[in-house]
Short mmCIF file of C-alpha atoms and ligand atoms in Angstrom, two decimals:
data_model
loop_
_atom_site.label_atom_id
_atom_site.label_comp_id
_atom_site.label_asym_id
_atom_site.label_seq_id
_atom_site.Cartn_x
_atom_site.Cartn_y
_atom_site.Cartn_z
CA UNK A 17 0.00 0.00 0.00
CA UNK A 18 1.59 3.69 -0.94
CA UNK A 19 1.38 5.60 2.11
CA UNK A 20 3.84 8.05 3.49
CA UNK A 21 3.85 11.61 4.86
CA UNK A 22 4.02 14.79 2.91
CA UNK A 23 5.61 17.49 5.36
CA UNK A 24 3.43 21.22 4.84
CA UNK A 25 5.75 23.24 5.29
CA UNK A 26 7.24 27.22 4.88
CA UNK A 27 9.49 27.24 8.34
CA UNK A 28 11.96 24.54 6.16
CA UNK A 29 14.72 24.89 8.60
CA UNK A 30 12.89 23.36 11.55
CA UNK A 31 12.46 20.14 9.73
CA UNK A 32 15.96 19.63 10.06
CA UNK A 33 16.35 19.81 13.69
CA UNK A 34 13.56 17.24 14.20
CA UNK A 35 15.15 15.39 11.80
CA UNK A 36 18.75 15.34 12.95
CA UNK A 37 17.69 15.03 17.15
CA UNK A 38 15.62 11.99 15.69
CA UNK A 39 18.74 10.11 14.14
CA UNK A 40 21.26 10.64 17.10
CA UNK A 41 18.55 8.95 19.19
CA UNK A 42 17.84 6.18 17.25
CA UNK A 43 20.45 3.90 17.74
CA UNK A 44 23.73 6.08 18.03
CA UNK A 45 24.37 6.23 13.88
CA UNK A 46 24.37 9.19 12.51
CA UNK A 47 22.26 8.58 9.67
CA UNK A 48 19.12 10.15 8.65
CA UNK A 49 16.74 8.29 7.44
CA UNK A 50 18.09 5.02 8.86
CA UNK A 51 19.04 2.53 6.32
CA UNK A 52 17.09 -1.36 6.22
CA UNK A 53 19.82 -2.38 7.59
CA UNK A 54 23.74 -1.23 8.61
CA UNK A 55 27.00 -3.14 9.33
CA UNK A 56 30.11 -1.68 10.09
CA UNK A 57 33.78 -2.59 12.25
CA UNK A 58 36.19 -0.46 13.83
CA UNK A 59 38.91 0.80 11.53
CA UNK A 60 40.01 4.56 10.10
CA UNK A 61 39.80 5.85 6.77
CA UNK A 62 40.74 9.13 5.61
CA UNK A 63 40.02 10.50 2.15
CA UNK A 64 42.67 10.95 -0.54
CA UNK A 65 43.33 15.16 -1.30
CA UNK A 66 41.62 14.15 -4.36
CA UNK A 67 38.94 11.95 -4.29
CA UNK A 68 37.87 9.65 -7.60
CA UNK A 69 34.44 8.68 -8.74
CA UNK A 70 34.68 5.34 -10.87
CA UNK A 71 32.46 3.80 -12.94
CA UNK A 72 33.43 0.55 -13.70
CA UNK A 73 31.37 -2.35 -14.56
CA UNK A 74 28.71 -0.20 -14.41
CA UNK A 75 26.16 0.04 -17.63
CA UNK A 76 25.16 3.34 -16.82
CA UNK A 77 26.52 5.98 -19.40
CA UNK A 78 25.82 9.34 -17.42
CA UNK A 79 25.82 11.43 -20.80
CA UNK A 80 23.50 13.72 -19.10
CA UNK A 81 26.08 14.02 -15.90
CA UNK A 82 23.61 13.57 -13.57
CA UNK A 83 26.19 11.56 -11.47
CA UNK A 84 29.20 13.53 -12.19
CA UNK A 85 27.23 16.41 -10.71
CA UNK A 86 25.58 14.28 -7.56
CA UNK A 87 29.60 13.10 -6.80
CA UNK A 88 30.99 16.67 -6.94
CA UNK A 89 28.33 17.84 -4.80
CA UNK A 90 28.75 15.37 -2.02
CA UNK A 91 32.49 16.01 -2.30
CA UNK A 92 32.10 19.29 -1.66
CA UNK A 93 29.98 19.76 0.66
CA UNK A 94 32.07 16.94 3.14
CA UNK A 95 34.87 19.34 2.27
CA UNK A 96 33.53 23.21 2.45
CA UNK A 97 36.49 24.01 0.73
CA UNK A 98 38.65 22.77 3.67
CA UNK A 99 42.25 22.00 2.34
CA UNK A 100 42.94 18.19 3.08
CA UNK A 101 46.64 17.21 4.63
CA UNK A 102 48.03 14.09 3.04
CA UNK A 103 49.77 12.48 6.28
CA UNK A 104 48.72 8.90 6.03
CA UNK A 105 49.73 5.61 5.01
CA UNK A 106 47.96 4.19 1.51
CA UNK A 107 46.63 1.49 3.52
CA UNK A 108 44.18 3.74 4.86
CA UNK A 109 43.65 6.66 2.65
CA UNK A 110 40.39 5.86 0.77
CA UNK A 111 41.06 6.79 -3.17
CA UNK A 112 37.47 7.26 -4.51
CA UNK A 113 33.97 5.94 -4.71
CA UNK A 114 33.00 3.29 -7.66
CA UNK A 115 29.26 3.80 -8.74
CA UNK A 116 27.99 0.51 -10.18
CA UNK A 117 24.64 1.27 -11.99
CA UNK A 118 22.63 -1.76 -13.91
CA UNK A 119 20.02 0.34 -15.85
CA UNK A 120 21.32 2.98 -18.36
CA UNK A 121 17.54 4.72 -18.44
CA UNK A 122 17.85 7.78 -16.12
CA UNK A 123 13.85 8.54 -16.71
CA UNK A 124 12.33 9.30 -13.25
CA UNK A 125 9.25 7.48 -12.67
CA UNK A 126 6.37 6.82 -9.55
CA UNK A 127 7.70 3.36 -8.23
CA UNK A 128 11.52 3.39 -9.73
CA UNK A 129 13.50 1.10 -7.84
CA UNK A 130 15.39 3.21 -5.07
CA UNK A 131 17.60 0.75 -3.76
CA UNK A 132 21.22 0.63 -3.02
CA UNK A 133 24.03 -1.14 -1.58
CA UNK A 134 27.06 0.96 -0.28
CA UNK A 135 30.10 -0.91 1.11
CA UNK A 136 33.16 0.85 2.58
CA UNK A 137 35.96 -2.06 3.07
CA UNK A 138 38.64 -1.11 5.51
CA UNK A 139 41.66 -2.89 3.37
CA UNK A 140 42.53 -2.52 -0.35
CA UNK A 141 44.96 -0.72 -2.62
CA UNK A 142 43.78 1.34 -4.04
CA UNK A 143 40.98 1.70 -1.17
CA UNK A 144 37.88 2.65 -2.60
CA UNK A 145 33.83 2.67 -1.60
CA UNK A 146 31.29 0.63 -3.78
CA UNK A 147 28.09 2.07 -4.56
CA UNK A 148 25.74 -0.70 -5.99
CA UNK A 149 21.84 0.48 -7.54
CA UNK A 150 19.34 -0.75 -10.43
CA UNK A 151 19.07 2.95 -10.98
CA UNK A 152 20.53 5.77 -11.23
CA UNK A 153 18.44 7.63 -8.38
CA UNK A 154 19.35 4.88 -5.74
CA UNK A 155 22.94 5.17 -6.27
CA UNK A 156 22.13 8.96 -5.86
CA UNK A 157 20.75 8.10 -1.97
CA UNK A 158 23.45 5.63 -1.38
CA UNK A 159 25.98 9.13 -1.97
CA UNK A 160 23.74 10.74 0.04
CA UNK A 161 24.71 8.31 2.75
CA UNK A 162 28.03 8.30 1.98
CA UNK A 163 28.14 11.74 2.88
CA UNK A 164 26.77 11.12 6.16
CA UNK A 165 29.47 8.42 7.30
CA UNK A 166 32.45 11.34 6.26
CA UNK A 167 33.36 14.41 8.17
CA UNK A 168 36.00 17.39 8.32
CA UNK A 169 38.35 16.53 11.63
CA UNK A 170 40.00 20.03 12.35
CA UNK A 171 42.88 18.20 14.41
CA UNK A 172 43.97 16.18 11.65
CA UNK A 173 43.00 18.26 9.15
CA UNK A 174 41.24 15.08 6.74
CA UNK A 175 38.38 13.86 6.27
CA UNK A 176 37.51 10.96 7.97
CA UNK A 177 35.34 7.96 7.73
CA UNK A 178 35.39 5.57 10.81
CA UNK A 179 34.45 2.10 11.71
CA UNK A 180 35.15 0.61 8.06
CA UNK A 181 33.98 -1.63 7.03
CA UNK A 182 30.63 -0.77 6.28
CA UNK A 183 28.16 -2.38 4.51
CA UNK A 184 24.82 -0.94 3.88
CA UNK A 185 21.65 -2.39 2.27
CA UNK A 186 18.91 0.53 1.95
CA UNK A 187 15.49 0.94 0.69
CA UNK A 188 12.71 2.95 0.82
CA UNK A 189 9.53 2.04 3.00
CA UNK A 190 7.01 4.55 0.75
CA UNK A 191 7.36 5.04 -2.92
CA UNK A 192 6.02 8.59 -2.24
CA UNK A 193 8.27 10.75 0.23
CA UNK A 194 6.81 14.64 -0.44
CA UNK A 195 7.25 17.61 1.03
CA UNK A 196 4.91 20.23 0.51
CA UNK A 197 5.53 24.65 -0.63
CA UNK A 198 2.56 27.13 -1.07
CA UNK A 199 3.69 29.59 -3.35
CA UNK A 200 0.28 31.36 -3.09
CA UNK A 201 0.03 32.20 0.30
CA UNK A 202 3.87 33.25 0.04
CA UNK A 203 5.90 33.46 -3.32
CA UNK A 204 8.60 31.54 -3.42
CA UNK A 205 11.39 32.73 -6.03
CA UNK A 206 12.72 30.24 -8.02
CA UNK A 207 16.21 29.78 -6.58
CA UNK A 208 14.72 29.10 -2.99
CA UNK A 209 12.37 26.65 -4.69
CA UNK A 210 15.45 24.48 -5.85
CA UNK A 211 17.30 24.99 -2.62
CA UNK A 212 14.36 23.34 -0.99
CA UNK A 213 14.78 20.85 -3.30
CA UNK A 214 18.51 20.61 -2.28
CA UNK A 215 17.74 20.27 1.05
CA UNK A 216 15.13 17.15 -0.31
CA UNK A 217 17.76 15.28 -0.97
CA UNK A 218 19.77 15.15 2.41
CA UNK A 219 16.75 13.36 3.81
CA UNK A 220 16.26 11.31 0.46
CA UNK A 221 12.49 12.57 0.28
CA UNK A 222 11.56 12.49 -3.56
CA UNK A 223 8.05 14.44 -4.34
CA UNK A 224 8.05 18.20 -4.09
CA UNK A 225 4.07 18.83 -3.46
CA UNK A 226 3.17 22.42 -5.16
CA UNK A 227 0.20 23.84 -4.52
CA UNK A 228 0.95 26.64 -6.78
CA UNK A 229 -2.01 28.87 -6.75
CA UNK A 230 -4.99 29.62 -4.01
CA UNK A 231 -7.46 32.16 -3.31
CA UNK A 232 -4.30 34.52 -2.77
CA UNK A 233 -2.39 34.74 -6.07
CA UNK A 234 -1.92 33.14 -9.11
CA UNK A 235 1.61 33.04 -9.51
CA UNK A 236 2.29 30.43 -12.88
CA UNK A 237 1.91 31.27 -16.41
CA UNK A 238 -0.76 29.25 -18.44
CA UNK A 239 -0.26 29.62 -22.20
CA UNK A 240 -3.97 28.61 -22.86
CA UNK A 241 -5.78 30.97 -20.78
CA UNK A 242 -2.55 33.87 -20.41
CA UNK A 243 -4.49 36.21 -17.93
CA UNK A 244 -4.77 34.03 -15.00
CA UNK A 245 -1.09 35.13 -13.43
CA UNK A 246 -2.71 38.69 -13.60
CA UNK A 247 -4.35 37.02 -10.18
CA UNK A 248 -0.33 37.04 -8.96
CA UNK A 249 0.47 39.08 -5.92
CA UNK A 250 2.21 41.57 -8.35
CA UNK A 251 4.09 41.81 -11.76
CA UNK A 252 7.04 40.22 -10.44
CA UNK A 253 6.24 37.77 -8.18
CA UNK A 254 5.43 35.08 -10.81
CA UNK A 255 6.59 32.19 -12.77
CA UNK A 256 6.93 31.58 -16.40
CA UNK A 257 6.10 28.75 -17.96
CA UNK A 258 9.79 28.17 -19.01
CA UNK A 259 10.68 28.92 -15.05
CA UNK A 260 8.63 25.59 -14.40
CA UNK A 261 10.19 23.83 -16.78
CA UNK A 262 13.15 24.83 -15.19
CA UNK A 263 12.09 23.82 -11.60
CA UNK A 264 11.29 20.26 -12.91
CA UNK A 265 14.32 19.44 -15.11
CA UNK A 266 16.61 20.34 -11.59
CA UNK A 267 14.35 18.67 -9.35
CA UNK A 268 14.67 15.25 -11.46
CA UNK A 269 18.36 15.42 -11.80
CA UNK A 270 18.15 14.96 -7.86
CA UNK A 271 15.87 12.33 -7.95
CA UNK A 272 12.40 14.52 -6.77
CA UNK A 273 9.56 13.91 -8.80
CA UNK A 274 7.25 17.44 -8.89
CA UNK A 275 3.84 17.32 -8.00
CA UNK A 276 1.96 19.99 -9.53
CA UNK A 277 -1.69 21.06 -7.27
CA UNK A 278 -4.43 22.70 -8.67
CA UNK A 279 -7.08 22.89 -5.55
CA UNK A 280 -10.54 22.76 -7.30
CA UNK A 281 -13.61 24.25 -6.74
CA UNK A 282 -12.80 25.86 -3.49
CA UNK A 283 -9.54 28.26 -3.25
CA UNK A 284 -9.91 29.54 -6.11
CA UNK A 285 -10.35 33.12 -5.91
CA UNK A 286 -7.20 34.41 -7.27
CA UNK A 287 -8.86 32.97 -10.89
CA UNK A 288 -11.36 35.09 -11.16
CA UNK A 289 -8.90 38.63 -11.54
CA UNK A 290 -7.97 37.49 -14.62
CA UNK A 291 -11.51 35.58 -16.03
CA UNK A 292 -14.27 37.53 -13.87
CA UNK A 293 -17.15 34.72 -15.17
CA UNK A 294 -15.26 32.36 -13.11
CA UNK A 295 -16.76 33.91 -9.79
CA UNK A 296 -20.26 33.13 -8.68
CA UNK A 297 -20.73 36.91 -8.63
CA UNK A 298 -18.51 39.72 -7.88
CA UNK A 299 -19.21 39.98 -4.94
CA UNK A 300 -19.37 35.98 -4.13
CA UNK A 301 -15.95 34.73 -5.82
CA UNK A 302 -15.06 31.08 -4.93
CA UNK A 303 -16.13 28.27 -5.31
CA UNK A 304 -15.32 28.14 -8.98
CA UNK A 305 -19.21 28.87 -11.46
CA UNK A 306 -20.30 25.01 -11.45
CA UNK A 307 -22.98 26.09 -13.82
CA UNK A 308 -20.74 27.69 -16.16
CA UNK A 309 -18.74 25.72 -18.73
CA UNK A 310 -16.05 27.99 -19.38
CA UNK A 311 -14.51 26.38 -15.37
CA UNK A 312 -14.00 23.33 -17.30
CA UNK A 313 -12.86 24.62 -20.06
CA UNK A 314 -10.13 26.51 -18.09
CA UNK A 315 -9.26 23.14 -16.12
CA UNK A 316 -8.78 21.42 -19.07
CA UNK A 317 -6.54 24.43 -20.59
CA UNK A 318 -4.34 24.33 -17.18
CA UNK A 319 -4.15 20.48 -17.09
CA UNK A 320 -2.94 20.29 -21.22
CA UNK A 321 -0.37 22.69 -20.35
CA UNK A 322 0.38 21.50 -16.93
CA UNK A 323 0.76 17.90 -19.21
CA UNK A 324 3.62 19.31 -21.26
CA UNK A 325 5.99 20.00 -18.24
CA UNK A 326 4.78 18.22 -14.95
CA UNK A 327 5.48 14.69 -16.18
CA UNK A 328 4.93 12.70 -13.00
CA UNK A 329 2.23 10.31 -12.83
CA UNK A 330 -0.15 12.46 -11.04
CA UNK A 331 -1.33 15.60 -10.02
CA UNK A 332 -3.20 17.27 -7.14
CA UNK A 333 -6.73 18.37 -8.04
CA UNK A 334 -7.29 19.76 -4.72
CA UNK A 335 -11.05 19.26 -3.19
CA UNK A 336 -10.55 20.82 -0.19
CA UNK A 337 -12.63 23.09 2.03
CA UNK A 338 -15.66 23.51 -0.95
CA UNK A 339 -17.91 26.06 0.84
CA UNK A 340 -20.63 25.97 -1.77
CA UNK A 341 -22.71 28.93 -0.11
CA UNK A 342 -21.94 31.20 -3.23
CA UNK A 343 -23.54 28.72 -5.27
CA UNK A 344 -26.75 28.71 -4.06
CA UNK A 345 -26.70 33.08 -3.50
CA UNK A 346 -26.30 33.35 -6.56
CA UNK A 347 -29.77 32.94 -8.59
CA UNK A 348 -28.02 32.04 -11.96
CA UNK A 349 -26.32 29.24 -10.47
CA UNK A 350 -29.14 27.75 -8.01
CA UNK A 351 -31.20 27.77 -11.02
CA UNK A 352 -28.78 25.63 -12.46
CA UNK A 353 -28.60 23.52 -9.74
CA UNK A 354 -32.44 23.14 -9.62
CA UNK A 355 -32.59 22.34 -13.57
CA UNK A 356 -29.87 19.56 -12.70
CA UNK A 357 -31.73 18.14 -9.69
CA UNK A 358 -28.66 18.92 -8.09
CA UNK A 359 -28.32 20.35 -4.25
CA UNK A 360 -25.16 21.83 -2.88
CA UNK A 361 -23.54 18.47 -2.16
CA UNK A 362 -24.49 17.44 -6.03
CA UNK A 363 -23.08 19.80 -7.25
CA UNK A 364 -19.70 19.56 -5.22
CA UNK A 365 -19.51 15.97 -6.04
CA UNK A 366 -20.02 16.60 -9.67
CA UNK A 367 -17.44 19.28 -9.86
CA UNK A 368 -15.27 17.46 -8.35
CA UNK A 369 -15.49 14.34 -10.43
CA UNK A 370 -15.64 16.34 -13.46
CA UNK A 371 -12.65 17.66 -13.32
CA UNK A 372 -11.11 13.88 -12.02
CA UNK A 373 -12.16 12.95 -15.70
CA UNK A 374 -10.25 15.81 -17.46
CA UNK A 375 -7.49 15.11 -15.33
CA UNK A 376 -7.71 11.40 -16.42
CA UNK A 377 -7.92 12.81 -20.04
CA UNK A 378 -4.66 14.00 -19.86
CA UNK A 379 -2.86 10.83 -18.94
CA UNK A 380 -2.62 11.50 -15.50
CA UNK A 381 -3.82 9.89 -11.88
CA UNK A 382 -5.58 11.77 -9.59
CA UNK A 383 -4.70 12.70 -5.85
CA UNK A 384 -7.68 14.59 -3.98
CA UNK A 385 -7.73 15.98 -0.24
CA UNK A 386 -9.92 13.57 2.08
CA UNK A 387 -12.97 15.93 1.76
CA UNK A 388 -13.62 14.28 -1.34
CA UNK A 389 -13.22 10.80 -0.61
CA UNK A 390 -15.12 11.77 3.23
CA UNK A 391 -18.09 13.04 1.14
CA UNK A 392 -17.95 10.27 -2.11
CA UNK A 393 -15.67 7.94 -1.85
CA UNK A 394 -17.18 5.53 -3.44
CA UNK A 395 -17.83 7.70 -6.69
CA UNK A 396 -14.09 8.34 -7.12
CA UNK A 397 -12.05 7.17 -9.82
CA UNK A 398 -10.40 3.86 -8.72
CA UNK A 399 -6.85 5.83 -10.06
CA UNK A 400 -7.78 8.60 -7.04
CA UNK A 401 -4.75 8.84 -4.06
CA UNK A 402 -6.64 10.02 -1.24
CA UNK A 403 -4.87 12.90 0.44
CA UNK A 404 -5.53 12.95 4.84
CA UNK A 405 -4.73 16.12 6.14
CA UNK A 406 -7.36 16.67 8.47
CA UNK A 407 -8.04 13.43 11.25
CA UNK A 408 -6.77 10.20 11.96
CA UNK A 409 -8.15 6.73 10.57
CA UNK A 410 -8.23 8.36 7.52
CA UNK A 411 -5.88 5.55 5.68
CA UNK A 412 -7.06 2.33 7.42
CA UNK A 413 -10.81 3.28 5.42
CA UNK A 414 -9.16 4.44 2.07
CA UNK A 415 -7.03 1.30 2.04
CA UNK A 416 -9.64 -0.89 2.77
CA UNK A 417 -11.60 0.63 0.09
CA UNK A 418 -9.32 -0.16 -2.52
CA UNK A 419 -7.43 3.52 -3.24
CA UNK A 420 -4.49 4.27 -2.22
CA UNK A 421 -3.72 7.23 0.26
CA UNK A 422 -0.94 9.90 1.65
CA UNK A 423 -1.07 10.82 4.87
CA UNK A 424 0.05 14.29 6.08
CA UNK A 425 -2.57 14.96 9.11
CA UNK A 426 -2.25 17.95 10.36
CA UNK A 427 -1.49 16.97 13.76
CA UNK A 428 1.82 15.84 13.25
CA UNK A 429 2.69 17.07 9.47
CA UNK A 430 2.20 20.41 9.49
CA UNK A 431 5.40 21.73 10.90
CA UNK A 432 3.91 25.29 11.87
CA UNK A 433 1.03 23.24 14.16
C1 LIG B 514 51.12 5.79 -1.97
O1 LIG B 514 50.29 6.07 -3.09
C2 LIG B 514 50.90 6.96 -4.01
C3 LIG B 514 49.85 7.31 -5.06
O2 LIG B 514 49.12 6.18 -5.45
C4 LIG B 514 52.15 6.33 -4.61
O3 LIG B 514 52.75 7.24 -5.52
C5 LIG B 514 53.09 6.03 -3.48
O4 LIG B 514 54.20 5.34 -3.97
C6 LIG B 514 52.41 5.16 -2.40
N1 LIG B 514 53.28 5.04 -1.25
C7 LIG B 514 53.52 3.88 -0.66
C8 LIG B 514 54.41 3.91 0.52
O5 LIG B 514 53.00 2.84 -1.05
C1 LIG B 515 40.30 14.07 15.04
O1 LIG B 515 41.66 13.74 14.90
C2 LIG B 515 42.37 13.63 16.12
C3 LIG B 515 43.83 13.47 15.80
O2 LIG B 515 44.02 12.37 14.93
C4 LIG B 515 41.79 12.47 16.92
O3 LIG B 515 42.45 12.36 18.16
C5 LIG B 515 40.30 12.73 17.15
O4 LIG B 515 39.71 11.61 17.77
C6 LIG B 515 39.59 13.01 15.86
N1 LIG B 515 38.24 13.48 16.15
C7 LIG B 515 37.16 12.84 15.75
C8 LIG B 515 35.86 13.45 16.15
O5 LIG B 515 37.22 11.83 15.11
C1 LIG B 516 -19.28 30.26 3.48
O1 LIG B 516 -19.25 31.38 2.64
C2 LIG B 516 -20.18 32.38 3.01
C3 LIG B 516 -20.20 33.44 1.90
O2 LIG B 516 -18.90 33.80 1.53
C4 LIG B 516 -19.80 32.93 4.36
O3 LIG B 516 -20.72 33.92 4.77
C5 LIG B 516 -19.80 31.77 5.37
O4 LIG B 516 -19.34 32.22 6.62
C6 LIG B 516 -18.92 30.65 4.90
N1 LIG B 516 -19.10 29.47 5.75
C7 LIG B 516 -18.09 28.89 6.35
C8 LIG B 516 -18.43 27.69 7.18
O5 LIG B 516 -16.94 29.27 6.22
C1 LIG B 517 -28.49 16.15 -1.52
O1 LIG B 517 -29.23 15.23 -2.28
C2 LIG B 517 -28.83 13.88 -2.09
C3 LIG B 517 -29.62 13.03 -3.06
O2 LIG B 517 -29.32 13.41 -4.37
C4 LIG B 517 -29.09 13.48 -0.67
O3 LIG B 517 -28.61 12.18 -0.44
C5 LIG B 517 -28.33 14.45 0.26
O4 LIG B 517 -28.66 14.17 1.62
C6 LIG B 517 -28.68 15.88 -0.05
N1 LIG B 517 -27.79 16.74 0.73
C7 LIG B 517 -28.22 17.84 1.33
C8 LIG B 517 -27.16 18.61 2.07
O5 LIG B 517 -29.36 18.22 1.28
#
């Protein structure tokens, strides 16, 4: 069952102390999240001034230098530009790390196999670390871990790696590991957006959750229907289409899949500066017209485009929080309802499902905040992920009814509560 926790957060830096009190507790390693399972002995190792990345036997070509990159990285940030002393016999200086991948397709997918081995031997000459993954993006975690074993010792001036050997097996418990940014209630710019998804990586969580627009602003460009970003807070605080395209190329050379979040019918009222017939009334402006076509029409516009640079298997259609009073103020649309044989709940349900199918239309799955599934489950498309954010027991009913679910209650999620 897919399952796992999608951390709402803007306060980014607090995550990290929770996360790094957690790992010293857990069973004196300093290794966050713990590997399946870890092995190690008692000996030394301190890095060569200039440490290697090998590839052999591998099958994995790395045209687009996704690894190059990931090993340079690691490297320096172990280092901080510290200049390494060479003091120490070759039995123990460790010459490099050899990256074995078996598949040469470096396409990030839902459900790609994560796993890696990483062994650190304590004798050899040359002495180097294996790194052994099916894919590219587990050999990416199993550097990620490497890092964590290595450290700057300002006596000795190296950097050291103790208790060799190691040998660590590692796998992920969830295929989904998100974190969640609002960029409506607070623009983000783009270069804190990919140092978030820096920071991802440390923790080896792979789904960036953004929920991109809200009643607030309208921050992204959509080519079909160009005026909705005049619902952004102001001319600058926006992002092109190209900027996107941007955000998700960097985020999947690190492994994190982007999950782009439309939140439909409710928190919407940001829409309506741009396309005024989206409101109920002017003076009643979310949730979106459910008489009025032109709302599907503009979901369908954002999903095509959204289909042309968000290529993970699904995206968020929201559901959230529908308060359909506006609906049924306004005498254009309660007519509507009436001619439908529709009440408020109706017409929430068929909204909602609606847009599920244009969603569907464009090749993707669907992920939906409880409300929907709380109010009609059992109308949801089978390829719905329920989203919990609100109470508990949420996942033991969704599971049992045969869709899968994330779970990010509040509670304990939602790093501000
Ligand atoms: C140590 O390694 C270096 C570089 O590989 C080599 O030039 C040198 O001869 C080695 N020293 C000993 C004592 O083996
Ligand atoms: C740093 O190096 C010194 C000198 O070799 C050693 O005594 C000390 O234990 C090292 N510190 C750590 C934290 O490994
Ligand atoms: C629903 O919206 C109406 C009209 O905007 C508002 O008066 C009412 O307080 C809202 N109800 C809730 C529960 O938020
Ligand atoms: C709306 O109508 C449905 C039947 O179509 C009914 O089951 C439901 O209780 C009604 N909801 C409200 C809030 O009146």
């Amino acid at each position: 069952m897919a399952c796992i926790w999608d951390t709402h957060s803007l306060h980014f830096g607090l995550l990290f102390g929770i996360l790094l009190s957690f790992s010293v507790t857990t069973n004196g390693l300093k290794l966050w999240p713990m590997p399946k399972s870890v092995n190690y002995g008692s000996k030394p190792l301190y890095w060569s001034t200039n440490m290697q990345l090998r590839t052999d036997g591998s099958n994995y070509a790395d045209s687009s230098g996704i690894l190059k990159e990931a090993f340079e990285r690691v490297v320096n940030l172990i280092k901080a530009d510290h200049i390494i002393e060479a003091k120490f016999a070759n039995s123990s200086v460790l010459a490099g790390v050899n990256v074995v991948v078996h598949s040469s397709d470096d396409t990030l997918n839902f459900g790609i196999d994560e796993s890696y081995t990483l062994n650190v031997p304590a004798k050899g000459s040359p002495l180097y670390a294996k790194i052994e993954a099916s894919t590219i993006f587990g050999a990416l975690h199993a550097l990620e871990t490497f890092s964590q074993l290595c450290y700057f010792n300002f006596t000795s001036k190296v950097v050291e790696l103790h208790a060799a050997p190691w040998t660590i097996y590692d796998l992920p418990r969830f295929p989904y590991r998100g974190l969640l940014i609002d960029t409506s209630r607070h623009y983000l710019p783009v270069p804190v957006i990919k140092s978030v998804i820096d920071s991802m990586t440390y923790s080896k969580l792979n789904v960036l959750h953004w929920h991109i627009v809200d009643d607030q602003s309208f921050p992204i460009e959509i080519p079909s229907y160009p005026k909705l970003w005049d619902g952004a807070y102001s001319y600058t605080e926006r992002y092109t289409i190209n900027d996107a395209i941007d955000i998700v190329k960097y985020a999947e050379r690190k492994g994190v899949n982007v999950l782009a979040e439309i939140d439909v019918p409710g928190h919407t009222l940001s829409w309506g500066v741009g396309y005024s017939s989206l409101w109920p009334s002017k003076s009643c402006r979310e949730p979106l017209d459910v008489s009025n076509e032109f709302s599907f029409k503009v979901i369908d516009g954002i999903l095509s485009d959204f289909s042309k640079v968000f290529k993970f298997k699904f995206v968020h259609l929201g559901g959230d929080e529908v308060n359909t009073s506006c609906w049924t103020t306004t005498p254009r649309i309660k007519e509507w309802l009436n001619n439908h044989h529709m009440n408020e709940s109706d017409g929430y349900r068929y909204f909602v499902l609606r847009a599920q199918q244009i969603a569907l239309s464009h090749g993707y799955d669907i992920i939906n905040w409880e409300e929907t599934f709380n109010n009609f489950g059992d109308k949801l498309s089978p390829r719905t992920v329920v989203h919990n954010w609100l109470g508990g027991g949420v996942a033991q009913k969704v599971v049992a009814d045969g869709l899968r679910c994330i779970v990010s209650n509040q509670d304990k999620w939602y790093l501000d509560h």
